[in-house]
Coordinates of C-alpha atoms in Angstrom, one line a residue:
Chain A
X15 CA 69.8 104.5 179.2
X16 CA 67.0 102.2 178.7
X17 CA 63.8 103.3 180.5
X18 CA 60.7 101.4 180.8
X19 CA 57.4 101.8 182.5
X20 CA 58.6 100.0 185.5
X21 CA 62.0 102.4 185.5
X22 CA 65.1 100.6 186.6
X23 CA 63.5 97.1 187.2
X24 CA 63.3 97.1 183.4
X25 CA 66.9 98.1 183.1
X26 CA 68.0 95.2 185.6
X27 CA 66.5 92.9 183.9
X28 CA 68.0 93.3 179.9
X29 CA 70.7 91.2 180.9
X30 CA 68.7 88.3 182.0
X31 CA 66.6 88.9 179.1
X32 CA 69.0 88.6 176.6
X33 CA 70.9 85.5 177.7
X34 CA 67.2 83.9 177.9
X35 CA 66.8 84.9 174.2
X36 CA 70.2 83.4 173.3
X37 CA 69.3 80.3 175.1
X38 CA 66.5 79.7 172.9
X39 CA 67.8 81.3 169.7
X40 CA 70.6 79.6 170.2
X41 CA 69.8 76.0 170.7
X42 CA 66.8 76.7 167.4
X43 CA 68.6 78.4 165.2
X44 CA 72.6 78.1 166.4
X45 CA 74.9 80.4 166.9
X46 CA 76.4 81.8 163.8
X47 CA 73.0 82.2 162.3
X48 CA 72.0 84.2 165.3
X49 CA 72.3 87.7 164.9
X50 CA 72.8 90.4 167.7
X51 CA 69.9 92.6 166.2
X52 CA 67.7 88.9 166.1
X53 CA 68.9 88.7 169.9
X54 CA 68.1 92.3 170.8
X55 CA 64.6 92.2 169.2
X56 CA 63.7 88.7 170.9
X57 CA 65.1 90.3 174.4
X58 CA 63.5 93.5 173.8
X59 CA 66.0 95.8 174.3
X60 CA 68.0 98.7 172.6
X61 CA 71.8 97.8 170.8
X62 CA 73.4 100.0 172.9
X63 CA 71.6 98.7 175.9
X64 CA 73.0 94.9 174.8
X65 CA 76.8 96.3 174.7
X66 CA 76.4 97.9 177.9
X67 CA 75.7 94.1 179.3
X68 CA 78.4 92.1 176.5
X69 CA 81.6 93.5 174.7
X70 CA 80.1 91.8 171.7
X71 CA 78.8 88.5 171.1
X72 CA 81.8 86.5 171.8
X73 CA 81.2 87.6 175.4
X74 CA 77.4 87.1 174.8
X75 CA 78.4 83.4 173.7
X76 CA 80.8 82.6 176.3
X77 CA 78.1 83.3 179.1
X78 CA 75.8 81.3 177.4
X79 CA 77.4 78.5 178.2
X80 CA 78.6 79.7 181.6
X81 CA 74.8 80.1 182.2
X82 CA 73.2 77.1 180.9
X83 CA 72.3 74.9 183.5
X84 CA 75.2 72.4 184.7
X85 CA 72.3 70.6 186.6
X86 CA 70.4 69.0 183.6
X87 CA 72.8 66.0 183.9
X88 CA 75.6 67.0 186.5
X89 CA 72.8 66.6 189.4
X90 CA 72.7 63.0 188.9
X91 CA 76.5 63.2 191.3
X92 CA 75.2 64.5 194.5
X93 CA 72.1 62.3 194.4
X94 CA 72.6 60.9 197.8
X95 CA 69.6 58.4 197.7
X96 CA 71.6 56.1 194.9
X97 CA 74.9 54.2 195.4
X98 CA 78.0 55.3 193.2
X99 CA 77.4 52.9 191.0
X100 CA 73.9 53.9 190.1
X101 CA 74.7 56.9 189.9
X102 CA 77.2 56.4 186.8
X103 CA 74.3 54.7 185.3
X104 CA 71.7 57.5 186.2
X105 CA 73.8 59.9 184.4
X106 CA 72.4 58.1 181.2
X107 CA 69.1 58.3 182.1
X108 CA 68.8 62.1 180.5
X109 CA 65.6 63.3 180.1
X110 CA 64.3 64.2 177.0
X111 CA 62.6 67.0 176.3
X112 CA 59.1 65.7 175.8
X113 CA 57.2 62.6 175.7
X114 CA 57.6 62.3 171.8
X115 CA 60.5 64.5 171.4
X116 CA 64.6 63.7 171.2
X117 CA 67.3 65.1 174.0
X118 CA 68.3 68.5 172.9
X119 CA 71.9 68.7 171.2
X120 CA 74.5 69.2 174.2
X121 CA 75.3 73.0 174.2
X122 CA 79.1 73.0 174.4
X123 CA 79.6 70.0 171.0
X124 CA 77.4 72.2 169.0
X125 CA 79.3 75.7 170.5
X126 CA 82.3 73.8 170.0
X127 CA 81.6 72.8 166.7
X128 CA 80.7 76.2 165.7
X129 CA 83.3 78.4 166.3
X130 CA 86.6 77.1 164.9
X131 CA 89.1 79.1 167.4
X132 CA 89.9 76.8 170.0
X133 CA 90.9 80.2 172.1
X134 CA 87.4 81.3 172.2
X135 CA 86.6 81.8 175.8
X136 CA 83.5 79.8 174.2
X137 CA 85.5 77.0 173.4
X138 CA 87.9 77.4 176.4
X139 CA 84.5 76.9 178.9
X140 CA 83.4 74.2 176.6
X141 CA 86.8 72.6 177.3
X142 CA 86.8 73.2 181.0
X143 CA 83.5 72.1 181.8
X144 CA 83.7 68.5 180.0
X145 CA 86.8 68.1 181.6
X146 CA 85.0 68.6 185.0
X147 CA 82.4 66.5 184.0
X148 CA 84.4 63.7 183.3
X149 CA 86.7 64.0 186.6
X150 CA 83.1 63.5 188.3
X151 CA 82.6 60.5 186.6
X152 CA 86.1 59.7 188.3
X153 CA 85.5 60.6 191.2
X154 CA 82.0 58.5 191.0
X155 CA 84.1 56.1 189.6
X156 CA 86.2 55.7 192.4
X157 CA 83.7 55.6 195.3
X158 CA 82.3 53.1 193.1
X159 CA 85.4 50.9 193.4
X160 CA 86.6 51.2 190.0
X161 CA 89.7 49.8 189.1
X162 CA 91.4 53.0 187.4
X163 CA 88.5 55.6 187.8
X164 CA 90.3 58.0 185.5
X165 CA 90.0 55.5 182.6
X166 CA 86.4 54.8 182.9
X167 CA 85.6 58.3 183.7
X168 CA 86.5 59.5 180.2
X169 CA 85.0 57.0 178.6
X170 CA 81.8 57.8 180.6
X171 CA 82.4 60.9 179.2
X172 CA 83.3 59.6 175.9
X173 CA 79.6 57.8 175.8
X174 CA 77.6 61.0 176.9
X175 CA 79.4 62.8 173.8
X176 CA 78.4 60.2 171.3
X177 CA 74.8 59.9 172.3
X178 CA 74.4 63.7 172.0
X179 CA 76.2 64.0 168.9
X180 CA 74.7 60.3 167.2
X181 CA 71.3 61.4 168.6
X182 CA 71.2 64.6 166.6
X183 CA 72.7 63.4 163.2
X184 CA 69.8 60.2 163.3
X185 CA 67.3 62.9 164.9
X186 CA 66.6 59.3 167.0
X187 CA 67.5 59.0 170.8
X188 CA 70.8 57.1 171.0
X189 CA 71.1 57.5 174.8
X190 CA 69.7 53.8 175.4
X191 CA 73.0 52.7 173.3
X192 CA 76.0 54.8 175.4
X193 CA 73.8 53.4 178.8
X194 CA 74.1 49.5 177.6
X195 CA 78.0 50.4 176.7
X196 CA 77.8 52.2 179.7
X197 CA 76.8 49.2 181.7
X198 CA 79.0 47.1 180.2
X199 CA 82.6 49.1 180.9
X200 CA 80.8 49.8 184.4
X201 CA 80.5 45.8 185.4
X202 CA 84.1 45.7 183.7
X203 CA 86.2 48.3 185.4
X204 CA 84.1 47.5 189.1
X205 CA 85.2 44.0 190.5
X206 CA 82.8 41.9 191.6
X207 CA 84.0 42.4 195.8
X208 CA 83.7 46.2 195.5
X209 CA 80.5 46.0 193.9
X210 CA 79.0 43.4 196.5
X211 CA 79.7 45.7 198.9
X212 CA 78.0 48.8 197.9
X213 CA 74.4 49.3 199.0
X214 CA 71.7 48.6 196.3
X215 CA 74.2 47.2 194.0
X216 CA 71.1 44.6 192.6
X217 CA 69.2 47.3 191.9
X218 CA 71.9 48.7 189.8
X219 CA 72.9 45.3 187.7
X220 CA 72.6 46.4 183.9
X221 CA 68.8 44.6 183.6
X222 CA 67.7 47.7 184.2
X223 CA 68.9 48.9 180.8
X224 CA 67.2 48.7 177.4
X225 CA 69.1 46.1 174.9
X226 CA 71.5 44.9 177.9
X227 CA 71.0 41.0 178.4
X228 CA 70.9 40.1 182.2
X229 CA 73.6 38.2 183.7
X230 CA 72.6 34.8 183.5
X231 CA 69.7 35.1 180.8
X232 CA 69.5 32.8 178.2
X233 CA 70.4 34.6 174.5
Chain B
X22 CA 79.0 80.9 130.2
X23 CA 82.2 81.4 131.3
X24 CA 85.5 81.4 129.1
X25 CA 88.5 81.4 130.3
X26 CA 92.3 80.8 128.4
X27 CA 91.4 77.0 128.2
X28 CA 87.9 77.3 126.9
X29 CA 85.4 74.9 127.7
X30 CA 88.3 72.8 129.8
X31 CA 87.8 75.9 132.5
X32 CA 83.9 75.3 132.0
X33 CA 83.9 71.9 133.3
X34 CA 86.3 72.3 136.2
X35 CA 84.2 74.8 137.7
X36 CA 82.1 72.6 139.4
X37 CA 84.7 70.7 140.8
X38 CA 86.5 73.7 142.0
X39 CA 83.3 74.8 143.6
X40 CA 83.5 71.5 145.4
X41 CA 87.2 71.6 146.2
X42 CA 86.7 75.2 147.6
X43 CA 83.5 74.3 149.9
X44 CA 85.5 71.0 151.3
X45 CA 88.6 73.8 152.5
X46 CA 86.0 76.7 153.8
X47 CA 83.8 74.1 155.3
X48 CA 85.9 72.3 157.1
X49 CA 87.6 75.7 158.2
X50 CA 85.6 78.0 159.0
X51 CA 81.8 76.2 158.7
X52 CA 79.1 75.6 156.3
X53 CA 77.4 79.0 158.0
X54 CA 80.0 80.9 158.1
X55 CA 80.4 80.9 154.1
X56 CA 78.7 82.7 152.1
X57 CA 78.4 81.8 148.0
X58 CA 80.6 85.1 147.3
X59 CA 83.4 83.4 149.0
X60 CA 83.3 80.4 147.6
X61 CA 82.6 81.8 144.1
X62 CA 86.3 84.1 144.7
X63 CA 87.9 81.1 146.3
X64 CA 86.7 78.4 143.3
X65 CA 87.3 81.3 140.5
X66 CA 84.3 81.1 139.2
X67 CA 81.5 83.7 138.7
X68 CA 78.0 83.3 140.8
X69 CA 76.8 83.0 137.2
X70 CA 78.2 80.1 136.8
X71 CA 78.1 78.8 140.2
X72 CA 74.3 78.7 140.1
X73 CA 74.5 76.8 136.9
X74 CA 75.8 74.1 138.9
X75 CA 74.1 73.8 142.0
X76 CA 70.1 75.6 142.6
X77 CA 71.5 77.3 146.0
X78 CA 74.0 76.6 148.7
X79 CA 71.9 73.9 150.3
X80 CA 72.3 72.1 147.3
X81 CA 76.3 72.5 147.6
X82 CA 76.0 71.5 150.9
X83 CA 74.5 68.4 149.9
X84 CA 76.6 67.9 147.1
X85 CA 79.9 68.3 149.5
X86 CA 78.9 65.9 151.9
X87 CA 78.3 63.1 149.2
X88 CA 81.1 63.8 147.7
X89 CA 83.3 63.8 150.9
X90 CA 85.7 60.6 150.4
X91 CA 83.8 58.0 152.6
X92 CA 87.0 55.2 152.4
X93 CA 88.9 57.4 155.1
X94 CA 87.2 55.0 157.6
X95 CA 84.8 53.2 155.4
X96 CA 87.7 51.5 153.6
X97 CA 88.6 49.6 156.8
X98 CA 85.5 47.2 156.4
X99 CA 87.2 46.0 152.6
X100 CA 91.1 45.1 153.8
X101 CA 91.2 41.4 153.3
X102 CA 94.0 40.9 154.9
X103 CA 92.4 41.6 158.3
X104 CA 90.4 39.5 160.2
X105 CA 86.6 40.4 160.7
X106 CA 87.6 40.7 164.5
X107 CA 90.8 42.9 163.5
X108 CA 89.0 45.1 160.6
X109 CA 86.2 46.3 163.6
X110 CA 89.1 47.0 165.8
X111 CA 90.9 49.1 162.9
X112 CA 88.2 51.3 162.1
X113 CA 89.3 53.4 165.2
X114 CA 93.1 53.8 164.3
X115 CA 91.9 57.1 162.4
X116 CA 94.8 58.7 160.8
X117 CA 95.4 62.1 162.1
X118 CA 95.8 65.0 159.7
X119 CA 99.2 65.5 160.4
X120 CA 102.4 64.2 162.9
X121 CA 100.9 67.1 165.5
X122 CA 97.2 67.5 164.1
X123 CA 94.0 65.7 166.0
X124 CA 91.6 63.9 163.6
X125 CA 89.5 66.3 161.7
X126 CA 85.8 66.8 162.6
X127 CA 83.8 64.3 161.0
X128 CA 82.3 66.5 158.4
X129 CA 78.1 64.6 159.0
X130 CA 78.3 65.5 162.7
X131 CA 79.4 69.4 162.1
X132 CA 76.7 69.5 159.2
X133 CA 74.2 68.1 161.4
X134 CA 74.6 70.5 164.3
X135 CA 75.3 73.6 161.5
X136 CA 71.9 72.5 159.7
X137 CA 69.0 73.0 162.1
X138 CA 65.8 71.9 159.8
X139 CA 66.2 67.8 160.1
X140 CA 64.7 67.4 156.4
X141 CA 67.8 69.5 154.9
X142 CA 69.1 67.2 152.2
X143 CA 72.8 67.5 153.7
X144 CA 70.7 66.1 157.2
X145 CA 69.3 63.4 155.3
X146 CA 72.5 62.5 153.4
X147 CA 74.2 63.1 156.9
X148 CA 71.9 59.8 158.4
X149 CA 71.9 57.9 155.6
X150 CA 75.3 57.9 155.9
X151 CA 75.9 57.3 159.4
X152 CA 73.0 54.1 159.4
X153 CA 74.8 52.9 156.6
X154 CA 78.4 52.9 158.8
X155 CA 76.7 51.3 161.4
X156 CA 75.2 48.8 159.1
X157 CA 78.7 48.0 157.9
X158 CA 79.8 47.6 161.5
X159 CA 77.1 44.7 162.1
X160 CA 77.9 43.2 158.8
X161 CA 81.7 42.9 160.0
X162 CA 80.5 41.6 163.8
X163 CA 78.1 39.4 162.4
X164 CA 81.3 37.7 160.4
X165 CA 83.5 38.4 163.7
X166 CA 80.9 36.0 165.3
X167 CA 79.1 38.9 167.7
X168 CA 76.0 37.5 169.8
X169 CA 73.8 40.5 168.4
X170 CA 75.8 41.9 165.6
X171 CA 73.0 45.0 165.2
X172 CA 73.8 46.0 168.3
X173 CA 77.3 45.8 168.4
X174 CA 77.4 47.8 165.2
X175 CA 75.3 50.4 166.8
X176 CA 77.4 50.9 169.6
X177 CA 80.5 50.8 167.9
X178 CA 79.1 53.4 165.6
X179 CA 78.4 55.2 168.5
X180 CA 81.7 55.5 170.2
X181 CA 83.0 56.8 166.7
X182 CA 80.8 59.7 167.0
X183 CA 82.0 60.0 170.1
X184 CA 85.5 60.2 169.5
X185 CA 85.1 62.6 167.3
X186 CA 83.0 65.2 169.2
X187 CA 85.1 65.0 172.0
X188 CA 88.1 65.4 170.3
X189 CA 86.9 69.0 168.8
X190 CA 85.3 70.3 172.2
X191 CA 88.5 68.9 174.7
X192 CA 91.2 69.9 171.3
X193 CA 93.2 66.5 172.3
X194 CA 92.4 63.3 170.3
X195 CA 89.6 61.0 172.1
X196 CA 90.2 57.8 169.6
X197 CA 92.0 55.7 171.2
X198 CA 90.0 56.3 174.5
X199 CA 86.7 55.1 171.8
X200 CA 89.4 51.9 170.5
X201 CA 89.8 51.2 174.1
X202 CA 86.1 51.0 174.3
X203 CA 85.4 49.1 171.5
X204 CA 87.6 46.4 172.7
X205 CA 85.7 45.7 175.6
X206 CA 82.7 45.7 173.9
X207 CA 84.2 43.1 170.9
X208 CA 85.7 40.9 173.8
X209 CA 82.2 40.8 175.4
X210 CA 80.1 40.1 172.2
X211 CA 82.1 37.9 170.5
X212 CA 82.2 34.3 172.1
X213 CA 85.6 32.7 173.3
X214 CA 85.0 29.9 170.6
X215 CA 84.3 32.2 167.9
X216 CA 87.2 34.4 168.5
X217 CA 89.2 31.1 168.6
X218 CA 88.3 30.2 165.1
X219 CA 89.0 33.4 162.9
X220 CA 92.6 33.8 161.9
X221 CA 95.2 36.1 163.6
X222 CA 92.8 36.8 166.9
X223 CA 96.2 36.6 168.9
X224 CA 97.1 40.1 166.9
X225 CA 93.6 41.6 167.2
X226 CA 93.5 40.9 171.6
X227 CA 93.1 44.3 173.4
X228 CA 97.0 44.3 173.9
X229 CA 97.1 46.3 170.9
X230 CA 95.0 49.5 172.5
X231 CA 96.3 52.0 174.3
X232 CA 95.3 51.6 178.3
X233 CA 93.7 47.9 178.4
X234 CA 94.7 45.8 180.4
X235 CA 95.7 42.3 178.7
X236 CA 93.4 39.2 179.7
X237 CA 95.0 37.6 182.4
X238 CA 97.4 40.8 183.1
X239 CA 98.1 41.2 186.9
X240 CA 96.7 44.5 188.1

């Protein structure tokens, strides 16, 4: 057992330690290069204090993902100071991680890209939690007065996937792209009544997003 | 050197079964998770005579992507005997692998996410190839009569990438969610009039994809 100067507060806090090491190992380095005695090191504690915490790194892997925070994006749902529809176009608006820097590679593509066993509980998660994401599209969808909220919810989804993916492989932000598509598939799917009648539905129309021509603008 | 029964005929197909070998392991197990010995045993050919071939494994992986056969989708953008309109359309009827199979991974995005260092030659292969995709994209929507063919190809692009990341992390094929997609986006870019003037645009309406609704279609 794992003793440090501050005795068992040291001991409580391996486990946090090491998923915050595979956070950052992982997203820098990826998963497969990422070593268990790498993650120990970085975390700072023993081998055998690491399989006290995981079975192995499958486990380690798995709550990785369970861990990593849902709210980076998924927020954007329960924001109660926008109208549905805004809020399917806020979803695009994802932060990137500095002022000169690209969004970060979305954490379940690239675990799902590198383990090949679609039965790893990696790749089950991964599975699970875009499938949620995209019923909360729906369901966004729906409030919004979509005309089949399923359908535009996946390809919401659909869009979110492709920026992450296209942004990484040009190493240029491609979000601006999936939110004009976005736009366009929202004013689509949303007929014009249902949209009239939601609250701040100008201050939704697509002008607000880059490369989308306003309604009415000359070309 | 290496001699086998054939003589120098074994010599010069050990580079292509170096190839042949990384474009199975690759594709089934990932670029990190193989390691030159096992392409070496898996190609037949001595690490001697690997590394007379290719400086290191980056080099390979460079080498595989080039050499991965770009007319599975690329060919689309030749067929003469579709339509501008139809051929941008086509490009997302992917063939799956088999009756049962979903479309393969699309070898740039898993090399992209595998790779971490952006300057990787097999990263800079990966973009030139997809910018040159999307080029071909704008070049066909420019002839399809797209109001801003650039962006059109961009997004299209886009919704390819997409497909195919969403296809590995939900294991069900996304594609014709991304053709359903791409159809809106066509029908809003491309003016009535020049849609009306481009042979066979009756064949090429959304009709054809899975869950659209047909213009005029009672909801």
């Amino acid at each position: 057992m794992e003793k440090g100067p501050q005795g068992r507060r040291r001991g409580r806090g391996a486990r946090e330690r090491i998923l915050g090491a595979s956070q950052q190992l992982f997203r820098d380095q990826g998963i497969n290069r990422t070593g268990m005695d790498q993650l120990c090191a970085a975390a700072q504690v023993s081998k055998r204090t690491a399989y006290q915490h995981f079975t192995g790194k499958d486990e380690l892997v798995a709550e990785y993902l369970r861990r990593f925070d849902p709210d980076v994006t998924g927020g954007v749902f329960d924001r109660t100071d926008l109208t549905p529809r805004e809020r399917l176009l806020a979803a695009f608006e994802v932060p990137a991680a500095g002022a000169q820097d690209i969004t970060p590679m979305c954490p379940y593509i690239a675990a799902s890209i590198e383990i090949h066993d679609p039965q790893h509980p990696a790749r089950q998660y991964a599975r699970d939690y875009k499938k949620a994401f995209a019923a909360r599209f729906a369901e966004t969808a729906r409030e919004a007065g979509a005309a089949n909220p399923e359908q535009l919810g996946e390809q919401l989804a659909l869009l979110l996937d492709g920026a992450s993916a296209r942004t990484r492989v040009l190493n240029t932000e491609s979000f601006p792209t999936a939110a004009a598509i976005a736009a366009v598939l929202i004013d689509n799917a949303i007929p014009t009544a249902a949209r009239g009648s939601v609250r701040g539905s100008i201050r939704s129309a697509p002008v607000r997003v880059a490369g989308e021509r306003q309604p009415g603008q000359a070309s």
